Coordinates of C-alpha atoms in Angstrom, one line a residue:
X93 CA 27.3 6.8 -16.4
X94 CA 27.4 4.1 -14.3
X95 CA 25.7 2.7 -11.3
X96 CA 26.4 1.0 -8.2
X97 CA 22.5 0.3 -6.5
X98 CA 23.1 -0.4 -2.7
X99 CA 20.2 -1.1 -1.2
X100 CA 18.0 -4.1 -2.9
X101 CA 16.7 -7.4 -1.8
X102 CA 15.4 -10.9 -2.8
X103 CA 13.5 -13.4 -1.3
X104 CA 9.4 -13.2 0.1
X105 CA 7.7 -10.8 2.7
X106 CA 4.7 -12.3 4.7
X107 CA 3.3 -9.2 4.5
X108 CA 2.7 -8.0 0.9
X109 CA 2.8 -9.7 -2.8
X110 CA 6.9 -8.5 -4.2
X111 CA 7.6 -9.2 -7.3
X112 CA 10.9 -9.0 -9.7
X113 CA 12.4 -10.8 -6.1
X114 CA 14.2 -13.7 -6.8
X115 CA 18.0 -12.3 -8.4
X116 CA 17.9 -13.1 -12.8
X117 CA 14.6 -10.8 -11.6
X118 CA 16.8 -8.7 -10.1
X119 CA 19.5 -9.0 -12.4
X120 CA 17.3 -8.4 -15.3
X121 CA 15.5 -5.4 -13.8
X122 CA 18.7 -3.7 -13.0
X123 CA 19.3 -4.4 -17.6
X124 CA 16.1 -2.9 -18.3
X125 CA 17.2 0.1 -16.1
X126 CA 20.7 0.2 -16.0
X127 CA 22.2 -0.6 -13.5
X128 CA 25.4 -2.0 -13.3
X129 CA 25.7 -3.8 -9.8
X130 CA 23.5 -4.1 -6.8
X131 CA 24.0 -4.8 -3.0
X132 CA 21.4 -7.6 -2.8
X133 CA 20.3 -8.4 0.6
X134 CA 17.3 -12.3 1.7
X135 CA 14.0 -10.5 2.8
X136 CA 14.0 -13.4 4.5
X137 CA 16.9 -12.9 7.2
X138 CA 14.7 -10.1 8.8
X139 CA 12.5 -12.5 9.7
X140 CA 13.3 -16.0 10.1
X141 CA 14.8 -17.3 13.5
X142 CA 17.9 -19.0 12.1
X143 CA 19.1 -16.4 10.3
X144 CA 21.3 -17.9 8.4
X145 CA 19.8 -20.1 6.0
X146 CA 18.9 -16.8 4.5
X147 CA 22.8 -16.4 4.0
X148 CA 23.0 -20.0 2.6
X149 CA 19.9 -19.8 0.3
X150 CA 21.5 -15.7 -0.8
X151 CA 24.2 -17.5 -1.5
X152 CA 22.6 -19.9 -4.2
X153 CA 20.8 -17.8 -6.3
X154 CA 23.1 -15.6 -6.2
X155 CA 26.4 -17.4 -6.8
X156 CA 25.4 -16.9 -11.0
X157 CA 25.7 -13.3 -10.7
X158 CA 28.9 -12.4 -9.3
X159 CA 29.8 -9.9 -11.4
X160 CA 26.4 -7.8 -10.7
X161 CA 25.4 -9.0 -7.4
X162 CA 27.0 -7.9 -3.8
X163 CA 26.0 -10.2 -1.9
X164 CA 25.6 -8.9 1.6
X165 CA 24.6 -11.4 5.4
X166 CA 22.5 -11.0 6.9
X167 CA 22.9 -11.8 11.0
X168 CA 21.4 -12.3 14.5
X169 CA 24.5 -11.0 17.4
X170 CA 21.0 -12.6 20.3
X171 CA 21.5 -15.8 17.8
X172 CA 23.5 -18.2 19.3
X173 CA 26.9 -19.7 17.0
X174 CA 27.0 -16.0 14.8
X175 CA 30.9 -16.6 15.3
X176 CA 30.7 -19.4 13.1
X177 CA 27.6 -17.8 11.0
X178 CA 30.4 -15.5 10.4
X179 CA 32.2 -17.7 9.2
X180 CA 30.5 -19.5 7.6
X181 CA 29.7 -16.3 5.3
X182 CA 32.8 -15.2 4.4
X183 CA 34.7 -18.5 3.9
X184 CA 32.2 -20.9 2.2
X185 CA 29.8 -19.3 1.1
X186 CA 31.3 -16.1 -1.2
X187 CA 29.0 -13.3 1.5
X188 CA 31.0 -9.7 1.5
X189 CA 29.2 -7.5 4.0
X190 CA 26.6 -7.5 6.2
X191 CA 23.0 -6.0 6.7
X192 CA 21.5 -5.5 10.4
X193 CA 17.9 -5.4 11.3
X194 CA 18.1 -4.5 15.2
X195 CA 14.5 -3.4 14.8
X196 CA 13.0 -6.5 14.0
X197 CA 16.0 -9.1 16.5
X198 CA 15.6 -6.9 19.2
X199 CA 18.5 -4.5 20.1
X200 CA 19.6 -1.1 20.5
X201 CA 23.5 -1.4 17.1
X202 CA 25.1 -0.2 20.4
X203 CA 24.1 -3.3 22.2
X204 CA 27.5 -4.8 22.9
X205 CA 26.6 -7.8 21.6
X206 CA 26.0 -5.0 18.7
X207 CA 29.2 -4.5 19.3
X208 CA 30.7 -7.6 19.2
X209 CA 29.4 -9.0 16.0
X210 CA 30.0 -4.9 14.0
X211 CA 33.8 -5.9 14.9
X212 CA 34.0 -9.0 14.4
X213 CA 32.4 -8.2 10.5
X214 CA 34.9 -5.7 10.5
X215 CA 38.4 -7.1 11.4
X216 CA 37.2 -8.8 7.8
X217 CA 37.2 -6.1 6.5
X218 CA 33.1 -6.3 5.9
X219 CA 30.8 -3.3 5.6
X220 CA 27.5 -2.7 6.7
X221 CA 24.6 -1.4 6.5
X222 CA 21.7 -0.3 8.1
X223 CA 18.0 0.3 7.1
X224 CA 16.4 3.3 9.2
X225 CA 13.4 1.1 7.5
X226 CA 11.7 -1.9 5.8
X227 CA 8.4 -1.3 4.7
X228 CA 6.4 2.1 5.1
X229 CA 4.9 1.3 8.6
X230 CA 1.2 4.1 7.9
X231 CA 0.7 0.4 5.5
X232 CA 2.2 -2.4 6.3
X233 CA 0.8 -5.3 8.7
X234 CA -0.8 -5.0 12.0
X235 CA 1.7 -8.5 13.5
X236 CA 5.1 -6.4 12.5
X237 CA 5.5 -4.4 15.2
X238 CA 9.3 -3.7 14.5
X239 CA 10.0 0.7 15.1
X240 CA 12.3 3.5 12.7
X241 CA 15.7 3.1 13.5
X242 CA 16.2 7.5 14.6
X243 CA 18.8 9.3 13.4
X244 CA 20.0 9.2 17.5
X245 CA 20.6 6.0 16.6
X246 CA 22.9 6.2 13.5
X247 CA 23.9 9.0 15.4
X248 CA 25.5 7.0 18.5
X249 CA 26.6 4.5 16.6
X250 CA 29.0 6.7 13.9
X251 CA 30.6 8.0 17.4
X252 CA 31.1 4.0 19.2
X253 CA 31.7 2.7 15.7
X254 CA 33.8 5.3 13.5
X255 CA 36.0 3.4 12.1
X256 CA 33.7 0.6 10.5
X257 CA 31.9 1.0 7.1
X258 CA 28.0 2.1 6.9
X259 CA 25.6 2.8 4.9
X260 CA 22.7 3.0 6.1
X261 CA 19.9 2.6 3.6
X262 CA 15.8 3.7 3.5
X263 CA 16.9 6.9 5.4
X264 CA 15.0 10.0 5.5
X265 CA 15.8 13.7 8.6
X266 CA 19.6 12.4 9.2
X267 CA 20.9 15.9 9.8
X268 CA 24.5 15.8 8.1
X269 CA 25.8 18.1 10.0
X270 CA 25.2 16.1 13.2
X271 CA 26.9 13.2 11.4
X272 CA 30.0 12.4 12.8
X273 CA 32.2 14.2 10.4
X274 CA 35.4 11.5 11.1
X275 CA 33.3 8.8 11.0
X276 CA 33.2 6.4 7.6
X277 CA 29.4 6.8 6.1
X278 CA 27.2 6.8 3.5
X279 CA 23.7 8.2 3.3
X280 CA 21.7 5.8 0.4
X281 CA 19.3 8.1 -1.6
X282 CA 16.0 6.1 -1.7
X283 CA 13.9 7.3 0.4
X284 CA 15.1 11.5 0.0
X285 CA 13.9 13.8 -2.9
X286 CA 15.8 16.7 -5.5
X287 CA 12.5 18.3 -4.8
X288 CA 10.6 19.5 -3.1
X289 CA 12.1 19.1 0.5
X290 CA 15.4 19.0 -1.4
X291 CA 16.6 16.5 1.3
X292 CA 19.5 14.8 -0.8
X293 CA 20.9 18.6 -1.5
X294 CA 20.9 19.3 2.0
X295 CA 23.3 16.3 2.9
X296 CA 25.1 17.7 0.3
X297 CA 25.7 21.0 1.8
X298 CA 26.0 20.3 5.2
X299 CA 28.6 16.8 4.7
X300 CA 29.3 16.8 1.0
X301 CA 28.9 14.8 -1.3
X302 CA 30.8 11.9 -0.4
X303 CA 28.5 11.3 1.8
X304 CA 25.5 9.8 -0.4
X305 CA 24.8 6.8 -2.3
X306 CA 22.1 6.1 -5.1
X307 CA 19.6 3.3 -4.1
X308 CA 16.2 1.5 -5.2
X309 CA 14.4 -0.6 -2.9
X310 CA 13.9 -3.7 -5.2
X311 CA 12.1 -5.7 -4.5
X312 CA 9.6 -4.2 -2.7
X313 CA 10.2 -0.3 -4.4
X314 CA 10.4 0.0 -8.0
X315 CA 13.9 1.2 -9.1
X316 CA 12.1 4.1 -12.0
X317 CA 12.2 6.8 -8.9
X318 CA 15.3 7.1 -7.1
X319 CA 16.3 7.2 -11.1
X320 CA 14.9 10.2 -12.3
X321 CA 15.7 12.1 -8.6
X322 CA 19.3 11.4 -9.4
X323 CA 18.7 13.1 -12.8
X324 CA 16.6 16.0 -11.8
X325 CA 18.9 16.6 -9.3
X326 CA 20.3 20.4 -9.1
X327 CA 24.1 19.9 -9.1
X328 CA 26.9 19.8 -10.9
X329 CA 28.0 16.2 -12.6
X330 CA 31.0 15.8 -11.0
X331 CA 28.7 15.1 -8.0
X332 CA 26.1 13.0 -9.0
X333 CA 29.0 10.0 -10.3
X334 CA 29.4 10.4 -7.2
X335 CA 26.7 9.5 -5.9
X336 CA 25.6 7.0 -9.1
X337 CA 29.1 4.8 -8.5
X338 CA 31.8 6.4 -7.1
X339 CA 31.0 6.6 -3.3
X340 CA 29.9 3.4 -2.6
X341 CA 32.9 1.8 -5.4
X342 CA 35.4 3.2 -2.8
X343 CA 33.1 1.6 0.1
X344 CA 32.9 -2.0 -0.9
X345 CA 36.5 -1.7 -2.3
X346 CA 35.7 -2.2 -6.7
X347 CA 37.9 -1.5 -9.3
X348 CA 38.2 -1.2 -12.6
X349 CA 35.2 0.9 -13.3
X350 CA 34.6 4.0 -14.8
X351 CA 32.4 6.3 -16.8

C-alpha cells in the first residue's frame, strides 16, 4: 500500500537535538519505512524573524528529491513583504503549499492579515497546513512560550474559509461532528490513537474516512508509532488506503499513484 506522509520537517530546533533532520536523511528514513512521498517544511520557518530565508533553504535542500518530497512554504502574515515572498515561493523556489504557525508568529487564524495570506495562497491553488502544536508543551523549554491551538481555532477557520484545502497537523481533540461538513479538510493522525481512545475510529464515524491522512511528524518524531496505528486500525482495507495515501493524494493533486 502506498504511503504519503503529510507531516514532516527538516532543520534544527533550538531547544532540542534532532536526528535525521536533513532532506537526504528524511528520504533515507522514508525508504526504510516504505513511505513514498512526504510533505515537508523547514523548522527554521517557525522561529526565523525573516521567515522567507527558511523557504530559500528548504528549496535548495529539497530540489534533488522532487519525486519524493513536497516542499511547503512558511510565511508570517504580520511580516512586511510577505506578498513578494509568496510570489517568489511559487514562481522561483518551486514550493507548492503553505504551513502556518499562528501560535509562534503572534496572530489568530481568523485575523484579517491571516485571512489575506490564506486567500492569496488559495488563489495559487495551494493546500494549507496548520499544526495544533510543534512540540509537547509538557516537555518544552521554558523559553518556548507558544500555546497549543484549540479545536475552536480550527472550527473557526473552517467556517471562515471553507473552500480552502486544509490539513491539520499534530491535532487531537477535534470533534468531527462539529467541523463544518461543507469545508475541505484533512486531520493528520500522528497524535491520534487507533487502540484505547480510538480517536481515529471516532473521526471516521463522525466525519467520514475521507477526512483523515497519514503523518509521522518526522524529524520531531520517529515514524514507527504512526505506521503501527495504521496497521492495527480496526477498519477495512479500503478505509486504510484512504488514510494512507488516497485522501492526501487528492488534496495535494498527486496523480499516477496506485497500489
